[in-house]
PDB file of C-alpha atoms in Angstrom:
ATOM      1  CA  UNK A   1      16.108  15.946   2.723  1.00 67.00           C
ATOM      2  CA  UNK A   2      12.808  15.992   1.340  1.00 87.00           C
ATOM      3  CA  UNK A   3      10.415  13.052   1.005  1.00 87.00           C
ATOM      4  CA  UNK A   4      10.682  13.289  -2.820  1.00 86.00           C
ATOM      5  CA  UNK A   5      14.345  13.866  -2.988  1.00 89.00           C
ATOM      6  CA  UNK A   6      14.453  10.554  -0.905  1.00 88.00           C
ATOM      7  CA  UNK A   7      12.229   8.780  -3.336  1.00 87.00           C
ATOM      8  CA  UNK A   8      14.233   9.951  -6.513  1.00 88.00           C
ATOM      9  CA  UNK A   9      17.372   9.423  -4.839  1.00 88.00           C
ATOM     10  CA  UNK A  10      17.168   5.328  -5.497  1.00 89.00           C
ATOM     11  CA  UNK A  11      14.314   5.927  -8.029  1.00 90.00           C
ATOM     12  CA  UNK A  12      16.274   5.480 -11.466  1.00 90.00           C
ATOM     13  CA  UNK A  13      18.355   2.283 -10.132  1.00 92.00           C
ATOM     14  CA  UNK A  14      14.904   0.584  -9.345  1.00 94.00           C
ATOM     15  CA  UNK A  15      13.536   1.944 -12.850  1.00 94.00           C
ATOM     16  CA  UNK A  16      16.743   0.184 -14.048  1.00 94.00           C
ATOM     17  CA  UNK A  17      15.740  -3.548 -12.283  1.00 95.00           C
ATOM     18  CA  UNK A  18      12.365  -3.107 -13.362  1.00 95.00           C
ATOM     19  CA  UNK A  19      13.309  -2.522 -17.244  1.00 95.00           C
ATOM     20  CA  UNK A  20      15.666  -5.432 -16.792  1.00 94.00           C
ATOM     21  CA  UNK A  21      13.142  -7.551 -15.729  1.00 95.00           C
ATOM     22  CA  UNK A  22      10.832  -6.585 -17.898  1.00 96.00           C
ATOM     23  CA  UNK A  23      12.660  -6.428 -20.966  1.00 95.00           C
ATOM     24  CA  UNK A  24      12.185 -10.408 -22.336  1.00 95.00           C
ATOM     25  CA  UNK A  25       8.653 -10.181 -22.048  1.00 96.00           C
ATOM     26  CA  UNK A  26       7.233 -10.745 -25.331  1.00 95.00           C
ATOM     27  CA  UNK A  27       5.053 -10.496 -27.552  1.00 97.00           C
ATOM     28  CA  UNK A  28       4.727  -6.846 -27.802  1.00 96.00           C
ATOM     29  CA  UNK A  29       1.377  -6.173 -26.571  1.00 96.00           C
ATOM     30  CA  UNK A  30       1.954  -8.304 -23.527  1.00 97.00           C
ATOM     31  CA  UNK A  31       5.163  -6.334 -22.742  1.00 96.00           C
ATOM     32  CA  UNK A  32       3.339  -2.983 -23.447  1.00 96.00           C
ATOM     33  CA  UNK A  33       0.219  -3.738 -21.024  1.00 96.00           C
ATOM     34  CA  UNK A  34       2.750  -5.128 -18.309  1.00 96.00           C
ATOM     35  CA  UNK A  35       4.882  -1.696 -18.255  1.00 95.00           C
ATOM     36  CA  UNK A  36       2.087   0.669 -19.089  1.00 94.00           C
ATOM     37  CA  UNK A  37       1.423   1.860 -15.415  1.00 92.00           C
ATOM     38  CA  UNK A  38       5.154   1.551 -14.500  1.00 91.00           C
ATOM     39  CA  UNK A  39       5.410   4.089 -17.311  1.00 88.00           C
ATOM     40  CA  UNK A  40       2.893   6.293 -15.782  1.00 86.00           C
ATOM     41  CA  UNK A  41       4.636   6.984 -12.583  1.00 80.00           C
ATOM     42  CA  UNK A  42       3.960   6.543  -9.057  1.00 81.00           C
ATOM     43  CA  UNK A  43       5.720   7.886  -5.925  1.00 85.00           C
ATOM     44  CA  UNK A  44       7.692   4.144  -5.393  1.00 91.00           C
ATOM     45  CA  UNK A  45       7.203   4.525  -1.656  1.00 93.00           C
ATOM     46  CA  UNK A  46       7.408   0.684  -1.311  1.00 95.00           C
ATOM     47  CA  UNK A  47      10.826   0.023  -3.034  1.00 96.00           C
ATOM     48  CA  UNK A  48      12.361   2.970  -1.239  1.00 96.00           C
ATOM     49  CA  UNK A  49      11.693   1.393   1.982  1.00 97.00           C
ATOM     50  CA  UNK A  50      13.186  -1.634   0.962  1.00 98.00           C
ATOM     51  CA  UNK A  51      16.350   0.188   0.085  1.00 97.00           C
ATOM     52  CA  UNK A  52      16.252   2.224   3.495  1.00 98.00           C
ATOM     53  CA  UNK A  53      15.963  -0.513   5.871  1.00 98.00           C
ATOM     54  CA  UNK A  54      18.457  -2.350   3.957  1.00 97.00           C
ATOM     55  CA  UNK A  55      21.009   0.773   4.633  1.00 97.00           C
ATOM     56  CA  UNK A  56      19.502   1.143   8.329  1.00 98.00           C
ATOM     57  CA  UNK A  57      20.991  -2.511   9.099  1.00 98.00           C
ATOM     58  CA  UNK A  58      24.387  -1.605   7.332  1.00 96.00           C
ATOM     59  CA  UNK A  59      23.845  -3.349   4.082  1.00 95.00           C
ATOM     60  CA  UNK A  60      24.446  -1.493   0.837  1.00 94.00           C
ATOM     61  CA  UNK A  61      21.745  -0.055  -1.463  1.00 94.00           C
ATOM     62  CA  UNK A  62      22.317  -1.953  -4.067  1.00 93.00           C
ATOM     63  CA  UNK A  63      21.879  -5.481  -2.255  1.00 93.00           C
ATOM     64  CA  UNK A  64      18.318  -4.500  -1.916  1.00 95.00           C
ATOM     65  CA  UNK A  65      17.401  -3.134  -5.503  1.00 95.00           C
ATOM     66  CA  UNK A  66      16.058  -6.388  -7.025  1.00 95.00           C
ATOM     67  CA  UNK A  67      14.031  -6.788  -4.018  1.00 96.00           C
ATOM     68  CA  UNK A  68      12.813  -3.268  -4.301  1.00 97.00           C
ATOM     69  CA  UNK A  69      12.018  -3.719  -7.726  1.00 97.00           C
ATOM     70  CA  UNK A  70       9.980  -6.863  -6.976  1.00 97.00           C
ATOM     71  CA  UNK A  71       7.911  -5.373  -4.449  1.00 97.00           C
ATOM     72  CA  UNK A  72       7.104  -2.341  -6.851  1.00 96.00           C
ATOM     73  CA  UNK A  73       6.192  -5.099  -9.596  1.00 97.00           C
ATOM     74  CA  UNK A  74       3.813  -6.994  -7.208  1.00 97.00           C
ATOM     75  CA  UNK A  75       2.136  -3.435  -6.416  1.00 95.00           C
ATOM     76  CA  UNK A  76       1.879  -2.611  -9.938  1.00 96.00           C
ATOM     77  CA  UNK A  77       0.250  -6.487 -10.631  1.00 96.00           C
ATOM     78  CA  UNK A  78      -2.239  -5.571  -7.666  1.00 95.00           C
ATOM     79  CA  UNK A  79      -3.100  -2.459  -9.138  1.00 94.00           C
ATOM     80  CA  UNK A  80      -3.905  -3.946 -12.805  1.00 95.00           C
ATOM     81  CA  UNK A  81      -6.402  -6.794 -11.037  1.00 94.00           C
ATOM     82  CA  UNK A  82      -8.221  -4.163  -8.782  1.00 91.00           C
ATOM     83  CA  UNK A  83      -8.719  -1.836 -11.798  1.00 92.00           C
ATOM     84  CA  UNK A  84     -10.358  -5.443 -13.176  1.00 94.00           C
ATOM     85  CA  UNK A  85     -12.284  -6.359 -10.175  1.00 91.00           C
ATOM     86  CA  UNK A  86     -13.529  -2.610  -9.382  1.00 84.00           C
ATOM     87  CA  UNK A  87     -14.164  -1.557 -13.123  1.00 86.00           C
ATOM     88  CA  UNK A  88     -12.262   1.456 -12.411  1.00 85.00           C
ATOM     89  CA  UNK A  89     -11.178   2.959 -15.713  1.00 87.00           C
ATOM     90  CA  UNK A  90      -8.624   5.408 -14.920  1.00 85.00           C
ATOM     91  CA  UNK A  91      -4.932   4.837 -12.813  1.00 85.00           C
ATOM     92  CA  UNK A  92      -2.318   7.623 -12.142  1.00 82.00           C
ATOM     93  CA  UNK A  93      -4.090   9.972 -14.758  1.00 79.00           C
ATOM     94  CA  UNK A  94      -4.191   7.337 -17.581  1.00 87.00           C
ATOM     95  CA  UNK A  95      -6.787   4.922 -18.734  1.00 90.00           C
ATOM     96  CA  UNK A  96      -6.647   1.769 -17.028  1.00 92.00           C
ATOM     97  CA  UNK A  97      -4.594  -1.408 -18.385  1.00 95.00           C
ATOM     98  CA  UNK A  98      -8.077  -3.346 -19.225  1.00 96.00           C
ATOM     99  CA  UNK A  99      -9.366  -0.337 -20.857  1.00 95.00           C
ATOM    100  CA  UNK A 100      -6.512  -0.060 -23.382  1.00 95.00           C
ATOM    101  CA  UNK A 101      -5.611  -3.813 -23.789  1.00 96.00           C
ATOM    102  CA  UNK A 102      -9.091  -5.683 -22.685  1.00 96.00           C
ATOM    103  CA  UNK A 103      -9.405  -7.475 -19.638  1.00 96.00           C
ATOM    104  CA  UNK A 104      -7.826 -11.171 -20.913  1.00 97.00           C
ATOM    105  CA  UNK A 105      -4.638  -8.923 -21.524  1.00 97.00           C
ATOM    106  CA  UNK A 106      -4.648  -7.234 -18.322  1.00 97.00           C
ATOM    107  CA  UNK A 107      -5.307 -10.532 -16.162  1.00 97.00           C
ATOM    108  CA  UNK A 108      -2.096 -11.742 -18.469  1.00 97.00           C
ATOM    109  CA  UNK A 109      -0.363  -8.697 -17.659  1.00 97.00           C
ATOM    110  CA  UNK A 110      -0.741  -9.028 -14.017  1.00 96.00           C
ATOM    111  CA  UNK A 111       0.301 -12.425 -13.881  1.00 96.00           C
ATOM    112  CA  UNK A 112       3.537 -11.586 -15.745  1.00 97.00           C
ATOM    113  CA  UNK A 113       4.470  -8.743 -13.424  1.00 96.00           C
ATOM    114  CA  UNK A 114       3.423 -11.283 -10.448  1.00 95.00           C
ATOM    115  CA  UNK A 115       5.798 -14.094 -11.852  1.00 96.00           C
ATOM    116  CA  UNK A 116       8.598 -11.315 -12.779  1.00 96.00           C
ATOM    117  CA  UNK A 117       9.019 -10.234  -9.096  1.00 96.00           C
ATOM    118  CA  UNK A 118       9.749 -14.038  -7.954  1.00 95.00           C
ATOM    119  CA  UNK A 119      12.373 -14.034 -10.683  1.00 94.00           C
ATOM    120  CA  UNK A 120      13.760 -10.642 -10.029  1.00 94.00           C
ATOM    121  CA  UNK A 121      14.173 -11.469  -5.844  1.00 94.00           C
ATOM    122  CA  UNK A 122      16.339 -14.700  -7.272  1.00 92.00           C
ATOM    123  CA  UNK A 123      18.412 -13.156  -9.290  1.00 90.00           C
ATOM    124  CA  UNK A 124      19.874 -10.800  -6.093  1.00 89.00           C
ATOM    125  CA  UNK A 125      23.549 -11.522  -5.935  1.00 81.00           C
ATOM    126  CA  UNK A 126      25.757 -10.371  -2.790  1.00 72.00           C
ATOM    127  CA  UNK A 127      28.277 -13.048  -2.374  1.00 65.00           C
ATOM    128  CA  UNK A 128      28.512 -16.540  -2.282  1.00 62.00           C
ATOM    129  CA  UNK A 129      27.064 -17.072   1.441  1.00 58.00           C
ATOM    130  CA  UNK A 130      24.152 -14.711   1.293  1.00 82.00           C
ATOM    131  CA  UNK A 131      21.672 -17.158  -0.535  1.00 87.00           C
ATOM    132  CA  UNK A 132      19.937 -17.898   2.737  1.00 91.00           C
ATOM    133  CA  UNK A 133      19.051 -14.340   2.773  1.00 93.00           C
ATOM    134  CA  UNK A 134      17.751 -14.257  -0.849  1.00 93.00           C
ATOM    135  CA  UNK A 135      15.596 -17.161   0.017  1.00 94.00           C
ATOM    136  CA  UNK A 136      14.057 -15.173   3.279  1.00 96.00           C
ATOM    137  CA  UNK A 137      13.315 -12.194   1.200  1.00 95.00           C
ATOM    138  CA  UNK A 138      11.770 -14.521  -1.588  1.00 96.00           C
ATOM    139  CA  UNK A 139       9.661 -16.188   1.418  1.00 97.00           C
ATOM    140  CA  UNK A 140       8.635 -12.583   2.820  1.00 97.00           C
ATOM    141  CA  UNK A 141       7.573 -11.495  -0.968  1.00 96.00           C
ATOM    142  CA  UNK A 142       5.700 -14.643  -1.448  1.00 96.00           C
ATOM    143  CA  UNK A 143       3.855 -14.246   1.754  1.00 97.00           C
ATOM    144  CA  UNK A 144       2.790 -10.820   0.907  1.00 96.00           C
ATOM    145  CA  UNK A 145       1.312 -11.664  -2.200  1.00 95.00           C
ATOM    146  CA  UNK A 146      -0.580 -14.294  -0.354  1.00 96.00           C
ATOM    147  CA  UNK A 147      -2.259 -11.635   2.169  1.00 97.00           C
ATOM    148  CA  UNK A 148      -3.069  -9.209  -0.615  1.00 96.00           C
ATOM    149  CA  UNK A 149      -5.285 -11.611  -2.198  1.00 95.00           C
ATOM    150  CA  UNK A 150      -6.738 -12.573   1.521  1.00 97.00           C
ATOM    151  CA  UNK A 151      -7.141  -9.015   1.797  1.00 96.00           C
ATOM    152  CA  UNK A 152      -8.862  -8.289  -1.215  1.00 94.00           C
ATOM    153  CA  UNK A 153     -10.954 -11.515  -0.861  1.00 95.00           C
ATOM    154  CA  UNK A 154     -11.866  -9.799   2.970  1.00 94.00           C
ATOM    155  CA  UNK A 155     -12.640  -6.700   1.766  1.00 92.00           C
ATOM    156  CA  UNK A 156     -15.222  -8.232  -1.299  1.00 91.00           C
ATOM    157  CA  UNK A 157     -16.786  -9.897   1.360  1.00 91.00           C
ATOM    158  CA  UNK A 158     -17.796  -6.695   3.294  1.00 91.00           C
ATOM    159  CA  UNK A 159     -19.778  -5.675   0.312  1.00 86.00           C
ATOM    160  CA  UNK A 160     -23.161  -4.886   1.874  1.00 84.00           C
ATOM    161  CA  UNK A 161     -22.393  -6.321   5.425  1.00 88.00           C
ATOM    162  CA  UNK A 162     -22.808  -3.644   7.882  1.00 90.00           C
ATOM    163  CA  UNK A 163     -21.607  -5.709  11.124  1.00 90.00           C
ATOM    164  CA  UNK A 164     -18.050  -5.808  10.566  1.00 93.00           C
ATOM    165  CA  UNK A 165     -15.598  -4.831  13.840  1.00 94.00           C
ATOM    166  CA  UNK A 166     -13.045  -3.048  14.284  1.00 95.00           C
ATOM    167  CA  UNK A 167     -10.464  -5.943  14.522  1.00 96.00           C
ATOM    168  CA  UNK A 168     -11.947  -7.269  11.211  1.00 96.00           C
ATOM    169  CA  UNK A 169     -11.611  -4.459   9.567  1.00 96.00           C
ATOM    170  CA  UNK A 170      -7.645  -3.845  10.615  1.00 97.00           C
ATOM    171  CA  UNK A 171      -7.172  -7.267   9.844  1.00 97.00           C
ATOM    172  CA  UNK A 172      -8.597  -6.673   6.057  1.00 97.00           C
ATOM    173  CA  UNK A 173      -6.255  -3.439   5.515  1.00 97.00           C
ATOM    174  CA  UNK A 174      -3.210  -5.025   7.012  1.00 98.00           C
ATOM    175  CA  UNK A 175      -3.840  -7.931   4.705  1.00 97.00           C
ATOM    176  CA  UNK A 176      -4.827  -5.850   1.424  1.00 95.00           C
ATOM    177  CA  UNK A 177      -2.445  -2.500   1.790  1.00 95.00           C
ATOM    178  CA  UNK A 178       0.052  -3.151   4.912  1.00 97.00           C
ATOM    179  CA  UNK A 179       1.451  -6.497   4.329  1.00 98.00           C
ATOM    180  CA  UNK A 180       3.027  -5.269   1.035  1.00 98.00           C
ATOM    181  CA  UNK A 181       4.636  -2.167   2.937  1.00 98.00           C
ATOM    182  CA  UNK A 182       5.976  -4.682   5.531  1.00 98.00           C
ATOM    183  CA  UNK A 183       7.547  -6.901   3.288  1.00 98.00           C
ATOM    184  CA  UNK A 184       9.137  -4.204   1.521  1.00 98.00           C
ATOM    185  CA  UNK A 185      10.762  -3.076   5.101  1.00 98.00           C
ATOM    186  CA  UNK A 186      11.420  -7.030   6.234  1.00 98.00           C
ATOM    187  CA  UNK A 187      12.603  -7.823   3.058  1.00 97.00           C
ATOM    188  CA  UNK A 188      15.161  -4.844   2.786  1.00 97.00           C
ATOM    189  CA  UNK A 189      16.368  -5.600   6.321  1.00 98.00           C
ATOM    190  CA  UNK A 190      17.129  -9.382   5.454  1.00 97.00           C
ATOM    191  CA  UNK A 191      18.907  -8.768   2.272  1.00 96.00           C
ATOM    192  CA  UNK A 192      20.907  -6.052   4.381  1.00 95.00           C
ATOM    193  CA  UNK A 193      21.911  -8.728   6.857  1.00 95.00           C
ATOM    194  CA  UNK A 194      19.932  -7.180   9.837  1.00 97.00           C
ATOM    195  CA  UNK A 195      19.565  -9.311  12.646  1.00 97.00           C
ATOM    196  CA  UNK A 196      16.251 -10.900  14.055  1.00 97.00           C
ATOM    197  CA  UNK A 197      15.628  -8.043  16.403  1.00 98.00           C
ATOM    198  CA  UNK A 198      16.150  -5.405  13.607  1.00 98.00           C
ATOM    199  CA  UNK A 199      14.512  -7.585  11.295  1.00 98.00           C
ATOM    200  CA  UNK A 200      11.084  -7.942  13.211  1.00 98.00           C
ATOM    201  CA  UNK A 201      11.124  -3.977  14.295  1.00 98.00           C
ATOM    202  CA  UNK A 202      11.473  -2.844  10.490  1.00 98.00           C
ATOM    203  CA  UNK A 203       8.598  -5.164   9.705  1.00 98.00           C
ATOM    204  CA  UNK A 204       6.527  -3.859  12.231  1.00 98.00           C
ATOM    205  CA  UNK A 205       7.398  -0.469  11.402  1.00 98.00           C
ATOM    206  CA  UNK A 206       6.234  -1.326   7.518  1.00 98.00           C
ATOM    207  CA  UNK A 207       3.042  -2.758   9.019  1.00 98.00           C
ATOM    208  CA  UNK A 208       2.102  -0.216  11.276  1.00 98.00           C
ATOM    209  CA  UNK A 209       3.143   2.898   8.867  1.00 98.00           C
ATOM    210  CA  UNK A 210       0.966   0.570   6.150  1.00 97.00           C
ATOM    211  CA  UNK A 211      -1.797   0.422   8.302  1.00 98.00           C
ATOM    212  CA  UNK A 212      -1.779   4.396   8.858  1.00 97.00           C
ATOM    213  CA  UNK A 213      -1.323   4.805   5.134  1.00 95.00           C
ATOM    214  CA  UNK A 214      -4.772   3.279   4.427  1.00 94.00           C
ATOM    215  CA  UNK A 215      -6.348   4.755   7.244  1.00 95.00           C
ATOM    216  CA  UNK A 216      -5.180   8.303   6.337  1.00 93.00           C
ATOM    217  CA  UNK A 217      -7.044   7.363   2.804  1.00 89.00           C
ATOM    218  CA  UNK A 218     -10.202   7.037   4.253  1.00 90.00           C
ATOM    219  CA  UNK A 219      -9.697  10.316   6.319  1.00 91.00           C
ATOM    220  CA  UNK A 220      -8.705  12.136   3.533  1.00 90.00           C
ATOM    221  CA  UNK A 221     -11.737  10.651   1.530  1.00 87.00           C
ATOM    222  CA  UNK A 222     -13.904  12.704   3.747  1.00 88.00           C
ATOM    223  CA  UNK A 223     -12.087  15.507   5.019  1.00 83.00           C
ATOM    224  CA  UNK A 224      -9.461  16.428   1.843  1.00 75.00           C
ATOM    225  CA  UNK A 225     -11.073  18.575  -1.264  1.00 71.00           C
ATOM    226  CA  UNK A 226     -11.581  17.180  -4.830  1.00 65.00           C
ATOM    227  CA  UNK A 227      -8.844  19.096  -6.302  1.00 66.00           C
ATOM    228  CA  UNK A 228      -6.297  17.452  -3.851  1.00 66.00           C
ATOM    229  CA  UNK A 229      -7.798  14.125  -3.808  1.00 59.00           C
ATOM    230  CA  UNK A 230      -8.308  13.903  -7.682  1.00 64.00           C
ATOM    231  CA  UNK A 231     -11.683  12.415  -7.140  1.00 66.00           C
ATOM    232  CA  UNK A 232     -14.999  13.783  -5.416  1.00 73.00           C
ATOM    233  CA  UNK A 233     -15.128  14.036  -1.756  1.00 73.00           C
ATOM    234  CA  UNK A 234     -16.735  11.052  -0.022  1.00 86.00           C
ATOM    235  CA  UNK A 235     -16.650   8.500  -3.076  1.00 86.00           C
ATOM    236  CA  UNK A 236     -15.870   5.793  -0.605  1.00 88.00           C
ATOM    237  CA  UNK A 237     -19.429   6.574   1.222  1.00 92.00           C
ATOM    238  CA  UNK A 238     -20.860   6.846  -2.325  1.00 89.00           C
ATOM    239  CA  UNK A 239     -19.637   3.438  -3.289  1.00 87.00           C
ATOM    240  CA  UNK A 240     -20.568   2.104   0.285  1.00 89.00           C
ATOM    241  CA  UNK A 241     -17.021   0.928   1.319  1.00 89.00           C
ATOM    242  CA  UNK A 242     -16.496  -0.098   4.878  1.00 91.00           C
ATOM    243  CA  UNK A 243     -13.984   2.248   6.101  1.00 94.00           C
ATOM    244  CA  UNK A 244     -12.797   2.675   9.914  1.00 95.00           C
ATOM    245  CA  UNK A 245     -15.099   5.642  10.123  1.00 95.00           C
ATOM    246  CA  UNK A 246     -18.065   3.933   9.004  1.00 95.00           C
ATOM    247  CA  UNK A 247     -17.205   0.865  11.513  1.00 96.00           C
ATOM    248  CA  UNK A 248     -17.171   3.087  14.499  1.00 96.00           C
ATOM    249  CA  UNK A 249     -20.044   5.430  13.819  1.00 96.00           C
ATOM    250  CA  UNK A 250     -22.161   2.076  13.090  1.00 96.00           C
ATOM    251  CA  UNK A 251     -20.833   0.521  16.502  1.00 95.00           C
ATOM    252  CA  UNK A 252     -21.495   4.024  18.549  1.00 95.00           C
ATOM    253  CA  UNK A 253     -24.602   5.317  16.894  1.00 96.00           C
ATOM    254  CA  UNK A 254     -28.206   5.394  17.922  1.00 96.00           C
ATOM    255  CA  UNK A 255     -30.351   2.990  16.221  1.00 95.00           C
ATOM    256  CA  UNK A 256     -31.903   5.399  14.178  1.00 96.00           C
ATOM    257  CA  UNK A 257     -28.487   6.816  13.202  1.00 96.00           C
ATOM    258  CA  UNK A 258     -27.237   3.860  12.393  1.00 95.00           C
ATOM    259  CA  UNK A 259     -30.239   3.033  10.133  1.00 95.00           C
ATOM    260  CA  UNK A 260     -29.738   6.278   8.101  1.00 95.00           C
ATOM    261  CA  UNK A 261     -26.066   5.680   7.663  1.00 95.00           C
ATOM    262  CA  UNK A 262     -26.356   2.103   6.290  1.00 95.00           C
ATOM    263  CA  UNK A 263     -29.223   3.574   4.192  1.00 94.00           C
ATOM    264  CA  UNK A 264     -26.938   6.374   2.540  1.00 94.00           C
ATOM    265  CA  UNK A 265     -24.178   3.478   2.309  1.00 93.00           C
ATOM    266  CA  UNK A 266     -26.796   1.296   0.242  1.00 91.00           C
ATOM    267  CA  UNK A 267     -28.076   4.134  -2.000  1.00 88.00           C
ATOM    268  CA  UNK A 268     -24.902   4.920  -3.977  1.00 82.00           C
ATOM    269  CA  UNK A 269     -26.277   8.449  -4.129  1.00 84.00           C
ATOM    270  CA  UNK A 270     -23.748  11.472  -3.765  1.00 87.00           C
ATOM    271  CA  UNK A 271     -26.499  13.411  -2.271  1.00 89.00           C
ATOM    272  CA  UNK A 272     -26.262  11.400   0.868  1.00 91.00           C
ATOM    273  CA  UNK A 273     -22.487  12.388   1.493  1.00 92.00           C
ATOM    274  CA  UNK A 274     -22.946  15.155   3.433  1.00 92.00           C
ATOM    275  CA  UNK A 275     -25.513  13.373   6.234  1.00 94.00           C
ATOM    276  CA  UNK A 276     -22.915  10.727   6.261  1.00 95.00           C
ATOM    277  CA  UNK A 277     -20.220  13.029   7.159  1.00 94.00           C
ATOM    278  CA  UNK A 278     -22.407  14.705   9.900  1.00 95.00           C
ATOM    279  CA  UNK A 279     -23.142  11.273  11.359  1.00 96.00           C
ATOM    280  CA  UNK A 280     -19.443  10.698  11.482  1.00 96.00           C
ATOM    281  CA  UNK A 281     -18.690  13.829  13.421  1.00 95.00           C
ATOM    282  CA  UNK A 282     -21.897  13.273  15.738  1.00 96.00           C
ATOM    283  CA  UNK A 283     -20.010  10.077  17.192  1.00 96.00           C
ATOM    284  CA  UNK A 284     -16.180  11.301  16.509  1.00 96.00           C
ATOM    285  CA  UNK A 285     -15.397   8.797  14.338  1.00 95.00           C
ATOM    286  CA  UNK A 286     -13.441  11.052  12.308  1.00 94.00           C
ATOM    287  CA  UNK A 287     -11.096  12.146  15.155  1.00 94.00           C
ATOM    288  CA  UNK A 288     -11.026   8.753  16.196  1.00 96.00           C
ATOM    289  CA  UNK A 289      -9.737   7.566  12.713  1.00 95.00           C
ATOM    290  CA  UNK A 290      -7.269  10.055  12.631  1.00 93.00           C
ATOM    291  CA  UNK A 291      -6.111   9.552  16.296  1.00 95.00           C
ATOM    292  CA  UNK A 292      -5.524   5.858  15.252  1.00 96.00           C
ATOM    293  CA  UNK A 293      -3.660   6.819  12.317  1.00 96.00           C
ATOM    294  CA  UNK A 294      -1.364   8.986  14.531  1.00 96.00           C
ATOM    295  CA  UNK A 295      -0.858   6.434  17.122  1.00 97.00           C
ATOM    296  CA  UNK A 296       0.413   3.910  14.640  1.00 97.00           C
ATOM    297  CA  UNK A 297       2.813   6.292  12.891  1.00 97.00           C
ATOM    298  CA  UNK A 298       4.021   7.267  16.442  1.00 97.00           C
ATOM    299  CA  UNK A 299       4.583   3.884  17.582  1.00 98.00           C
ATOM    300  CA  UNK A 300       6.568   2.879  13.941  1.00 98.00           C
ATOM    301  CA  UNK A 301       8.871   5.955  14.511  1.00 98.00           C
ATOM    302  CA  UNK A 302       9.532   4.421  18.027  1.00 98.00           C
ATOM    303  CA  UNK A 303      10.683   1.250  16.933  1.00 98.00           C
ATOM    304  CA  UNK A 304      13.388   2.504  14.773  1.00 98.00           C
ATOM    305  CA  UNK A 305      15.172   4.015  18.382  1.00 98.00           C
ATOM    306  CA  UNK A 306      17.100   0.713  18.351  1.00 98.00           C
ATOM    307  CA  UNK A 307      19.197   1.763  15.148  1.00 97.00           C
ATOM    308  CA  UNK A 308      21.936   3.966  15.305  1.00 96.00           C
ATOM    309  CA  UNK A 309      21.677   7.608  14.017  1.00 96.00           C
ATOM    310  CA  UNK A 310      22.192   7.435   9.818  1.00 96.00           C
ATOM    311  CA  UNK A 311      20.696   9.283   7.114  1.00 95.00           C
ATOM    312  CA  UNK A 312      18.775   6.061   6.348  1.00 96.00           C
ATOM    313  CA  UNK A 313      17.156   6.411   9.773  1.00 97.00           C
ATOM    314  CA  UNK A 314      16.338  10.115   9.211  1.00 96.00           C
ATOM    315  CA  UNK A 315      14.670   9.135   5.963  1.00 96.00           C
ATOM    316  CA  UNK A 316      12.586   6.535   7.412  1.00 97.00           C
ATOM    317  CA  UNK A 317      11.264   8.678  10.250  1.00 97.00           C
ATOM    318  CA  UNK A 318      10.793  11.123   7.220  1.00 96.00           C
ATOM    319  CA  UNK A 319       8.391   8.740   5.326  1.00 96.00           C
ATOM    320  CA  UNK A 320       6.442   7.651   7.975  1.00 96.00           C
ATOM    321  CA  UNK A 321       5.567  11.363   8.845  1.00 95.00           C
ATOM    322  CA  UNK A 322       4.698  11.642   5.146  1.00 94.00           C
ATOM    323  CA  UNK A 323       1.966   8.916   5.210  1.00 90.00           C
ATOM    324  CA  UNK A 324      -0.006  11.175   7.273  1.00 89.00           C
ATOM    325  CA  UNK A 325       1.091  14.846   5.800  1.00 86.00           C
ATOM    326  CA  UNK A 326       0.450  13.691   1.998  1.00 74.00           C
ATOM    327  CA  UNK A 327      -3.030  15.311   0.270  1.00 61.00           C
ATOM    328  CA  UNK A 328      -3.736  12.262  -1.624  1.00 57.00           C
TER     329      UNK A 328
END
C-alpha cells in the first residue's frame, strides 16, 4: 500500500467527524474562517497515525476517529495562529485566515478549533467501561497543546540569539512539532486499549518521527529546489531561523566563519544563502542533520518490533519512511 492510499483510507471518516464538530459554529463568518484551512486540504498524517496506532494495538478504527479529528483540529488551530505571528499571507496555496477575515476573527477561529478539539475527544463512545481511556486520551491531547505553546515561545526566544545548544533546539522542535505527532500516536494507542508498554512505544515512535519530520524540513530548505518546496531555497536562512544545521555549524565553525554565518542570518538577504550553505558543507552540518533524521526514523521503526505483523504495522513503517522521502 502506498502512503497516499494509507492517508486516504481514513480521510473521509475523519473529515466527517471534523464536519460534525464544526457544523454547530455560528455566526457564519466564524464557521467559514474556522473551516477555511481544513477545506484547503492537507495530508492529514497526524490523524491517520491516531487511527493506525489504535488498530496496531487491536482496537477498531472507529474508536479513534474522534481523537484523530481532534488532533487535526489542534494542528489547524496552531497553523492559523502561527500565520498571524509570522505574518504569513499564504497557507496550502490559499490566502491565510487572517488575510481573508482579519486578525481578530482569525484568533477567534483558532480558539474555536482549539475548544472543539476537546469537545470532540469527550464525545468518544466505545463502551460503558472505556471512559478512563477517553479521559487519558483527552489528557494527552491537552498536554500536547501546552507543549505546542511552549515550543512556539521557545522558538520566538531564539530570534536574534545565536548561542543555542543542540539540546535546546531539539527540545524546542519536540514541543513545537513532535509533541502533537506523539499525542496522535499515544492517544490512538490509549483509545485502542494498548497496554502501558505498547502506549509508551507508540508515543516514542511518534516523538521520533515528529523530530525527524522537522529536521527534514530544515534539511529540505537547503538541499531541495524551489519547485518542490513551493518557496525559495534557503528561506530559513533569509529569515534568520535557528535550525539544526545552523546550531551545528556555529558550534564547529572557526571564529571567522561563525561571525560570517551570524552576519548572514542577521541580514535577511537572499544573496547570503549560497555562502551560508557553503559554511554548512564545510563543517559537515548538512550531513549531520540528515544523519540525525535518519537515526530517528530507524529507532522509530525498531520500536514497532513488539507488535505482531499487521496492515496497520506495515502502514506505520511506511509513514516513518515517508517522513524522509517527502520533498515538501
